[in-house]
C-alpha cells in the first residue's frame, strides 16, 4: 500500500515538474524577450502569475513526495528550487524518479 501511495505521489510530482518547467521555459524564452525587446508585457503579465500558482503546486507535490520518501531538508529544498530555474525541473525530475524507483524496488 505504501508503495502505491509513493508511486502516486511520484506521478503527481512528475506531472507538476513537467508542467512547471515547460511554463518557465516558455516564459523565459518568449515573455521576457517580448517584454524587453518589443515592449509587449501582456504575455508576461498573464504568464508569471500562472507560473507562480503552478510553482506552489509543484512545491506541494515535492513536499508530499519528500515526506513519503523521508528526504533530507536540504535535498527537498534543492528539488523545490529547481522550479525556479529554466530547464532545472527536467533534470531534477529525472534524478528524483531514479532515486524513488530505486528505493521502491529495494524494499
Coordinates of C-alpha atoms in Angstrom, one line a residue:
X1 CA 0.0 0.0 0.0
X2 CA 2.8 2.4 0.8
X3 CA 4.5 1.8 -2.5
X4 CA 1.2 2.6 -4.3
X5 CA 0.9 5.9 -2.4
X6 CA 4.5 6.7 -3.1
X7 CA 4.1 5.9 -6.8
X8 CA 1.0 8.1 -6.9
X9 CA 3.0 10.9 -5.2
X10 CA 5.8 10.4 -7.7
X11 CA 3.4 10.7 -10.6
X12 CA 1.9 13.9 -9.2
X13 CA 5.4 15.3 -8.7
X14 CA 6.5 14.3 -12.3
X15 CA 3.4 16.0 -13.8
X16 CA 4.0 19.2 -11.9
X17 CA 7.7 19.2 -12.7
X18 CA 6.9 18.9 -16.4
X19 CA 4.2 21.5 -16.4
X20 CA 6.1 24.0 -14.2
X21 CA 9.3 23.5 -16.2
X22 CA 7.6 23.9 -19.5
X23 CA 5.8 27.1 -18.5
X24 CA 9.0 28.5 -17.1
X25 CA 11.0 27.8 -20.2
X26 CA 8.3 29.3 -22.4
X27 CA 8.1 32.4 -20.3
X28 CA 11.8 32.8 -20.2
X29 CA 12.2 32.3 -24.0
X30 CA 9.1 34.2 -25.1
X31 CA 7.7 36.5 -22.5
X32 CA 11.0 38.1 -21.3
X33 CA 12.2 39.0 -24.9
X34 CA 8.7 40.3 -25.8
X35 CA 8.6 42.4 -22.7
X36 CA 12.1 43.9 -23.0
X37 CA 12.8 43.9 -26.8
X38 CA 9.3 44.6 -28.1
X39 CA 7.8 46.4 -25.1
X40 CA 4.9 43.9 -25.1
X41 CA 4.2 42.9 -21.5
X42 CA 0.8 41.3 -21.8
X43 CA 2.2 37.7 -22.0
X44 CA 4.4 38.4 -19.0
X45 CA 1.6 40.0 -17.0
X46 CA -0.5 36.8 -17.5
X47 CA 2.2 34.2 -17.6
X48 CA 4.2 34.9 -14.5
X49 CA 1.3 34.7 -12.1
X50 CA 0.3 31.4 -13.7
X51 CA 3.8 30.1 -13.2
X52 CA 3.6 31.3 -9.5
X53 CA 0.5 29.3 -8.9
X54 CA 2.0 26.2 -10.7
X55 CA 5.1 26.6 -8.6
X56 CA 3.1 26.4 -5.4
X57 CA 1.5 23.1 -6.6
X58 CA 5.0 21.9 -7.7
X59 CA 6.3 22.6 -4.2
X60 CA 3.3 20.9 -2.6
X61 CA 3.9 17.8 -4.8
X62 CA 7.6 17.9 -4.0
X63 CA 6.9 18.1 -0.2
X64 CA 4.4 15.3 -0.3
X65 CA 6.9 13.0 -2.1
X66 CA 9.7 14.2 0.3
X67 CA 7.7 13.3 3.4
X68 CA 6.8 9.9 1.9
X69 CA 10.4 9.1 1.0
X70 CA 11.9 10.7 4.1
X71 CA 14.3 13.0 2.2
X72 CA 16.6 15.4 4.0
X73 CA 15.6 19.0 4.3
X74 CA 18.5 20.0 2.0
X75 CA 17.5 17.6 -0.7
X76 CA 13.8 18.7 -0.5
X77 CA 14.7 22.4 -0.8
X78 CA 17.0 21.7 -3.8
X79 CA 14.3 19.8 -5.6
X80 CA 11.8 22.7 -4.9
X81 CA 14.3 25.3 -6.1
X82 CA 14.6 23.5 -9.4
X83 CA 11.2 25.0 -10.2
X84 CA 12.8 28.5 -10.3
X85 CA 15.5 27.8 -12.9
X86 CA 14.6 27.2 -16.5
X87 CA 15.1 23.5 -17.5
X88 CA 16.2 22.5 -14.0
X89 CA 12.9 20.8 -13.2
X90 CA 13.6 18.4 -16.1
X91 CA 17.0 17.4 -14.6
X92 CA 15.6 17.2 -11.1
X93 CA 12.6 15.1 -12.2
X94 CA 15.0 12.5 -13.7
X95 CA 17.1 12.3 -10.6
X96 CA 14.1 12.2 -8.3
X97 CA 12.4 9.4 -10.4
X98 CA 15.6 7.3 -10.4
X99 CA 16.0 7.8 -6.6
X100 CA 12.4 7.0 -5.8
X101 CA 12.2 4.0 -8.2
X102 CA 15.5 2.7 -6.8
X103 CA 14.2 2.8 -3.2
X104 CA 10.8 1.3 -4.1
X105 CA 12.4 -1.7 -5.9
X106 CA 14.7 -2.4 -2.9
X107 CA 12.1 -2.6 -0.2

